[in-house]
Coordinates of C-alpha atoms and ligand atoms in Angstrom, one line a residue:
M244 CA 0.0 0.0 0.0
A245 CA 1.2 3.5 -0.8
E246 CA 2.4 5.6 2.2
P247 CA -0.1 8.1 3.4
R248 CA 0.5 11.6 2.0
V249 CA 1.3 13.8 5.0
V250 CA 1.1 17.5 4.2
V251 CA 2.2 20.4 6.4
Y252 CA 0.6 23.8 6.3
P253 CA 2.8 26.1 8.4
G254 CA 2.2 29.6 9.5
S255 CA 1.6 31.9 12.5
F256 CA -2.2 31.7 12.3
D257 CA -2.6 34.6 14.7
P258 CA -5.6 34.1 14.3
L259 CA -6.7 31.5 11.8
T260 CA -8.8 33.3 9.2
L261 CA -11.3 32.0 6.6
G262 CA -8.5 32.4 4.0
H263 CA -6.3 29.9 6.0
E264 CA -9.3 27.6 6.4
D265 CA -10.0 27.8 2.7
I266 CA -6.5 26.7 1.8
A267 CA -6.5 23.9 4.4
R268 CA -9.8 22.5 3.1
R269 CA -8.5 22.6 -0.5
C270 CA -5.5 20.6 0.7
L271 CA -7.7 17.8 1.9
K272 CA -8.4 17.1 -1.8
F273 CA -4.9 15.6 -2.1
A274 CA -3.6 15.1 1.5
D275 CA -4.3 12.0 3.5
K276 CA -3.3 13.9 6.6
L277 CA -2.9 17.6 7.0
I278 CA -0.9 19.0 9.8
I279 CA -1.5 22.7 10.5
A280 CA 1.7 23.7 12.2
V281 CA 1.9 26.8 14.3
A282 CA 5.4 28.4 14.3
H283 CA 6.7 29.6 17.6
T284 CA 9.0 32.0 15.9
A285 CA 7.4 34.2 13.3
T286 CA 9.6 34.3 10.2
Q287 CA 8.5 37.9 9.4
H288 CA 8.2 40.4 12.2
K289 CA 4.7 40.3 13.6
D290 CA 3.0 41.5 16.8
R291 CA 1.6 38.6 18.6
L292 CA -2.1 38.5 19.7
F293 CA -2.7 34.9 20.8
S294 CA -0.4 32.5 22.6
V295 CA 0.6 29.4 20.6
E296 CA -1.6 27.3 22.9
D297 CA -4.7 29.4 22.2
R298 CA -4.0 29.3 18.4
L299 CA -3.7 25.5 18.5
A300 CA -7.0 25.2 20.5
M301 CA -8.9 27.4 18.1
I302 CA -7.6 25.6 15.0
E303 CA -8.5 22.3 16.5
E304 CA -12.0 23.6 17.2
C305 CA -12.4 25.0 13.7
F306 CA -11.5 21.6 12.2
S307 CA -13.3 19.4 14.7
D308 CA -15.4 18.0 11.8
E309 CA -12.3 16.8 9.9
P310 CA -10.4 13.8 11.4
R311 CA -7.7 14.2 8.8
V312 CA -6.6 17.5 10.2
E313 CA -4.1 17.6 13.1
V314 CA -2.5 20.6 14.8
A315 CA 1.1 20.9 16.0
D316 CA 3.5 23.6 17.0
F317 CA 7.1 23.8 16.0
S318 CA 10.2 25.9 16.6
G319 CA 13.4 25.9 14.6
L320 CA 13.6 25.0 10.9
L321 CA 10.5 23.9 9.1
V322 CA 12.5 21.3 7.2
D323 CA 13.6 19.7 10.5
F324 CA 10.0 19.6 11.7
C325 CA 8.9 17.9 8.4
K326 CA 11.7 15.4 8.6
R327 CA 10.8 14.6 12.2
I328 CA 7.1 13.8 11.4
G329 CA 7.8 12.2 8.0
A330 CA 6.2 14.9 5.8
R331 CA 7.6 15.6 2.3
M332 CA 5.1 18.2 1.2
V333 CA 4.5 21.8 2.5
V334 CA 1.6 24.0 1.4
R335 CA 1.6 27.7 1.4
G336 CA -1.1 30.1 0.3
L337 CA -0.5 32.8 -2.3
R338 CA -2.8 35.8 -2.1
A339 CA -1.2 38.2 -4.5
V340 CA 2.0 39.0 -6.3
S341 CA 3.2 40.6 -3.1
D342 CA 3.4 37.2 -1.4
F343 CA 5.4 35.7 -4.3
E344 CA 8.9 37.0 -3.8
Y345 CA 9.2 36.0 -0.1
E346 CA 7.6 32.6 -0.7
F347 CA 9.8 31.8 -3.7
Q348 CA 12.9 32.7 -1.8
M349 CA 11.8 30.5 1.1
A350 CA 10.9 27.6 -1.2
L351 CA 14.4 27.6 -2.8
M352 CA 16.1 27.9 0.6
N353 CA 14.1 25.0 1.9
R354 CA 15.0 23.0 -1.2
N355 CA 18.7 23.7 -0.4
L356 CA 18.2 22.6 3.2
W357 CA 16.3 19.4 2.2
P358 CA 16.0 18.5 -1.5
D359 CA 13.3 15.9 -0.8
L360 CA 10.8 18.5 0.4
E361 CA 8.3 19.9 -2.1
M362 CA 6.6 23.2 -1.6
V363 CA 3.1 23.6 -3.1
F364 CA 1.4 26.9 -3.5
M365 CA -2.3 27.3 -3.6
A366 CA -4.6 30.2 -4.4
P367 CA -7.6 30.8 -2.1
A368 CA -11.2 31.6 -3.2
G369 CA -11.1 35.1 -4.7
R370 CA -13.1 36.6 -1.8
Y371 CA -10.2 35.8 0.5
T372 CA -7.3 37.2 -1.5
F373 CA -7.3 40.5 0.5
L374 CA -7.4 38.8 3.9
S375 CA -4.5 38.6 6.3
A376 CA -4.3 37.8 10.0
S377 CA -2.6 41.1 10.7
L378 CA -5.5 43.0 9.0
V379 CA -8.0 41.1 11.0
R380 CA -6.1 41.9 14.2
E381 CA -6.0 45.6 13.2
V382 CA -9.7 45.9 12.3
A383 CA -10.7 44.1 15.5
S384 CA -8.4 46.3 17.7
L385 CA -10.2 49.4 16.2
G386 CA -13.6 48.0 16.9
G387 CA -14.5 46.8 13.4
D388 CA -16.7 43.8 12.6
I389 CA -14.6 40.8 11.7
S390 CA -17.4 38.2 11.7
G391 CA -17.1 37.8 7.9
F392 CA -13.4 37.0 8.1
V393 CA -13.0 34.3 10.8
S394 CA -15.1 31.4 11.9
A395 CA -17.1 31.2 15.2
P396 CA -14.4 29.7 17.5
V397 CA -12.0 32.4 16.5
L398 CA -14.6 35.2 16.7
R399 CA -15.4 34.2 20.2
R400 CA -11.8 34.3 21.3
M401 CA -11.2 37.6 19.5
R402 CA -14.2 39.1 21.3
E403 CA -12.9 37.9 24.7
K404 CA -9.5 39.5 23.9
T405 CA -10.9 42.9 22.9
V406 CA -13.2 43.2 25.9
S407 CA -10.5 42.1 28.4
Ligands
ADP170 P1 -0.8 35.9 7.7 O1 0.1 36.3 6.5 O2 -2.3 36.1 7.4 O3 -0.3 36.5 9.0 P2 0.4 33.3 8.3 O4 1.7 33.8 8.5 O5 -0.3 32.6 9.4 O6 -0.7 34.4 7.8 O7 0.3 32.5 6.9 C1 0.3 31.1 6.8 C2 0.1 30.8 5.3 O8 -1.2 31.1 4.9 C3 1.0 31.6 4.3 O9 1.4 30.8 3.3 C4 0.1 32.7 3.9 O10 0.5 33.2 2.6 C5 -1.2 31.9 3.8 N1 -2.4 32.8 3.9 C6 -2.7 33.7 4.8 N2 -3.9 34.3 4.6 C7 -4.3 33.8 3.4 C8 -5.5 34.0 2.6 N3 -6.4 35.0 2.9 N4 -5.6 33.3 1.4 C9 -4.6 32.4 1.1 N5 -3.5 32.1 1.8 C10 -3.4 32.8 3.0

């Protein structure tokens, strides 16, 4: 029997948005098991809103209907994490040309670090191409309505954060 295809979807997911969810659900068309992996160290400078534990809990809740999705956290190199868990495929979302340069650079660096790893890039549904976790954080912090951008478990935690 062929080995199960384990795919890693890494990111900060601070918080998980409907854009992330869209990419993850698309991955399930070709992944036997999808690991949504929350990075302890952000690769690009970002202000943190949720702890890694909170992010893992909300991702788990959002995908409680999907037994093929697992969550994990990792620190250090993505390639080392993939080797450790036996994954040879990583998925990243591409929203616009602005994502391309950074993602392309990272893909080639990862290939240098571990030639057996394949990076796969996926486009989300058009309605999510403008969405980023940092924009959601910003709109929420200014009192805007984010209910169209995140699912219920995330919205609940975002509301708890903004009132506390
Ligand atoms: P963000 O850039 O929103 O802070 P992350 O750092 O958590 O998100 O990104 C994890 C991955 O998800 C990256 O590959 C990123 O390009 C992708 N991604 C983020 N938002 C979207 C979206 N709206 N549509 C498609 N891919 C996305």
